[in-house]
Short mmCIF file of C-alpha atoms in Angstrom, two decimals:
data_model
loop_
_atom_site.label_atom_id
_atom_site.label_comp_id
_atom_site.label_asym_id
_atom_site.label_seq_id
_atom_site.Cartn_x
_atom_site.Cartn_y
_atom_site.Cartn_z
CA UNK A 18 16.95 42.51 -0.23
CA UNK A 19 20.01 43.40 2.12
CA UNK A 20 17.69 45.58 4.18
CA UNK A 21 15.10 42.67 4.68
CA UNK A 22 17.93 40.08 5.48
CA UNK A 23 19.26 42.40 8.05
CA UNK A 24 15.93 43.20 9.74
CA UNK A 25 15.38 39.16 9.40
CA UNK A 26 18.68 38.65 11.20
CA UNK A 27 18.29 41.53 14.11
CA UNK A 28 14.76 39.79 14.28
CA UNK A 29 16.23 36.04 14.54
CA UNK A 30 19.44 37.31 16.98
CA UNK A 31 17.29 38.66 19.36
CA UNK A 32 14.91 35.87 19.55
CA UNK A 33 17.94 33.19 20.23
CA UNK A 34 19.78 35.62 22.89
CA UNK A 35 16.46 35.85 24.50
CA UNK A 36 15.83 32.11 24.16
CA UNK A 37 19.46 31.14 25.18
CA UNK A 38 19.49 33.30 28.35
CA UNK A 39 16.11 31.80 29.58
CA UNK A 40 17.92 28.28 29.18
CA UNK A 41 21.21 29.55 31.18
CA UNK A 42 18.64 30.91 33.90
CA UNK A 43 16.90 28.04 34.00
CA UNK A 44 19.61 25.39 34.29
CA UNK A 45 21.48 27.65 36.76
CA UNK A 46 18.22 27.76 38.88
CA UNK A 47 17.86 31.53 38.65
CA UNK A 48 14.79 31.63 36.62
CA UNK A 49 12.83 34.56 38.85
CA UNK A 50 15.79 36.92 38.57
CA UNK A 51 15.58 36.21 34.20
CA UNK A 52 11.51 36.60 34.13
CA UNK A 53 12.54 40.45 35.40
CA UNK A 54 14.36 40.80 32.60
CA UNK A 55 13.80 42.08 28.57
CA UNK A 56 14.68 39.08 27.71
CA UNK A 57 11.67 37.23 29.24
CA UNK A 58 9.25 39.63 27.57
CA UNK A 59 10.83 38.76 24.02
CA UNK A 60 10.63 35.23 24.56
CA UNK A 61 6.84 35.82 25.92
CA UNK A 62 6.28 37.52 22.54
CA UNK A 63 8.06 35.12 20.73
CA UNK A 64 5.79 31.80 22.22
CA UNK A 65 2.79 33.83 21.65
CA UNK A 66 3.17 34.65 18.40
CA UNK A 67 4.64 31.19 17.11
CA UNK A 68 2.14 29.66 14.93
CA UNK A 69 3.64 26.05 14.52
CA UNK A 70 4.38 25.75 17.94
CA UNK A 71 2.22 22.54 20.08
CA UNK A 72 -0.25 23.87 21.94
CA UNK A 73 1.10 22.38 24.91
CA UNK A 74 4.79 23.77 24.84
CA UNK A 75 3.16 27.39 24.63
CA UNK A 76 1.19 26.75 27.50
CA UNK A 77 4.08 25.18 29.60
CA UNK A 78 6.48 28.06 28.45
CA UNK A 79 3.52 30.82 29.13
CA UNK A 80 2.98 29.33 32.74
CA UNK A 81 6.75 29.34 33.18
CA UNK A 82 7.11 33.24 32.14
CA UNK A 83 4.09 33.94 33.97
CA UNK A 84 5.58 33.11 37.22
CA UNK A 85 7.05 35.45 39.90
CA UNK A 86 9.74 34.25 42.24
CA UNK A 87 7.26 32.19 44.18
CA UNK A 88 5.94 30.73 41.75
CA UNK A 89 8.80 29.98 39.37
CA UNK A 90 10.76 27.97 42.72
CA UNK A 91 6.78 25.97 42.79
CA UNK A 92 7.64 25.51 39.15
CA UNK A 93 11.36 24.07 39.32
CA UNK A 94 10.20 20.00 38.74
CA UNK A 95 9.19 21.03 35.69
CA UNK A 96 11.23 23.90 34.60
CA UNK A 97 13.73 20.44 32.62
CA UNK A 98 10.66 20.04 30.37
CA UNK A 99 10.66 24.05 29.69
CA UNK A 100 14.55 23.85 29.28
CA UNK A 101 13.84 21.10 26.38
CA UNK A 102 11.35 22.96 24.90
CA UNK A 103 13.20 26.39 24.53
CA UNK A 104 16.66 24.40 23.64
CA UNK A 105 14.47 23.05 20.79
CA UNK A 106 13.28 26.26 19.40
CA UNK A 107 17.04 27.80 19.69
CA UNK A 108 18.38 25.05 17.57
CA UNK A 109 15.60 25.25 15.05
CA UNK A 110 15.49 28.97 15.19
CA UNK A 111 19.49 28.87 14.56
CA UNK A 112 19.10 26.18 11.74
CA UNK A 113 16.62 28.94 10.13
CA UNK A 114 19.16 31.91 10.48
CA UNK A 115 22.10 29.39 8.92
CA UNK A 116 20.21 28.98 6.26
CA UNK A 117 18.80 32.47 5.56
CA UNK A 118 22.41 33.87 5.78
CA UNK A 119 23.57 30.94 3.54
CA UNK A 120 20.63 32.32 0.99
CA UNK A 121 21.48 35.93 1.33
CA UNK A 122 25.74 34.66 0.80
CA UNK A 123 24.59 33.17 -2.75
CA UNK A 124 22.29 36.09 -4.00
CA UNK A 125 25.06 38.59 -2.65
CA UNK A 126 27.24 36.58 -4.77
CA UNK A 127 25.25 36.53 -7.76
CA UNK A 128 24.23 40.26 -7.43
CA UNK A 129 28.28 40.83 -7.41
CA UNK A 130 28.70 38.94 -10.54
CA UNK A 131 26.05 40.03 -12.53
CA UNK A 132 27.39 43.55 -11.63
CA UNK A 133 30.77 42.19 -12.86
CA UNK A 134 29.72 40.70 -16.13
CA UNK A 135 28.12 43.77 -16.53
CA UNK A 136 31.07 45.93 -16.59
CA UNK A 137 33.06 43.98 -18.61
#
């Protein structure tokens, strides 16, 4: 269960560093420098892969990532609606982890006492 959690965690910390440094880039107005990056290619995995993500946001993130320097400055009006989105999936992505670790906490904590009781 500890291995899981921490593969779950890795999993979840690299998806909201990824997500978090496409926002910085974004409001700093250096997004062609970040779509160069690892980072971008996580978050393009990421969006792809999201099941219960609107159609729409995918498509708006997708065009965003799929821009070079040229287009991502063409892109810029828009790039507040892509900041919205991605801030969105950070915070719910976060709330997830908070309460995963919060899960994992209480059955370490059980798992301990159990162990305990069992000794006595």
């Amino acid at each position: 269960e500890a291995k899981a959690f921490a593969a779950e965690k890795a999993e979840y910390d690299a998806n909201i560093g990824a997500i978090s440094k496409a926002v910085a880039a974004l409001e700093r107005g250096m997004s062609g420098g970040f779509l160069q990056t690892d980072a971008a290619q996580v978050l393009r995995r990421l969006v792809q892969g999201k099941t219960e993500m609107i159609d729409y946001d995918r498509q708006e993130v997708i065009a965003f990532l799929s821009g070079g320097q040229a287009a991502s400055s063409a892109y810029a009006p828009r790039s507040g609606e892509v900041t919205g989105i991605l801030k969105e999936m950070g915070a719910t992505m976060q709330k997830a982890l908070d309460e995963a670790t919060a899960e994992e906490e209480t059955a370490a904590k059980s798992h301990e006492e159990m162990v305990a009781a069992k000794q006595r």
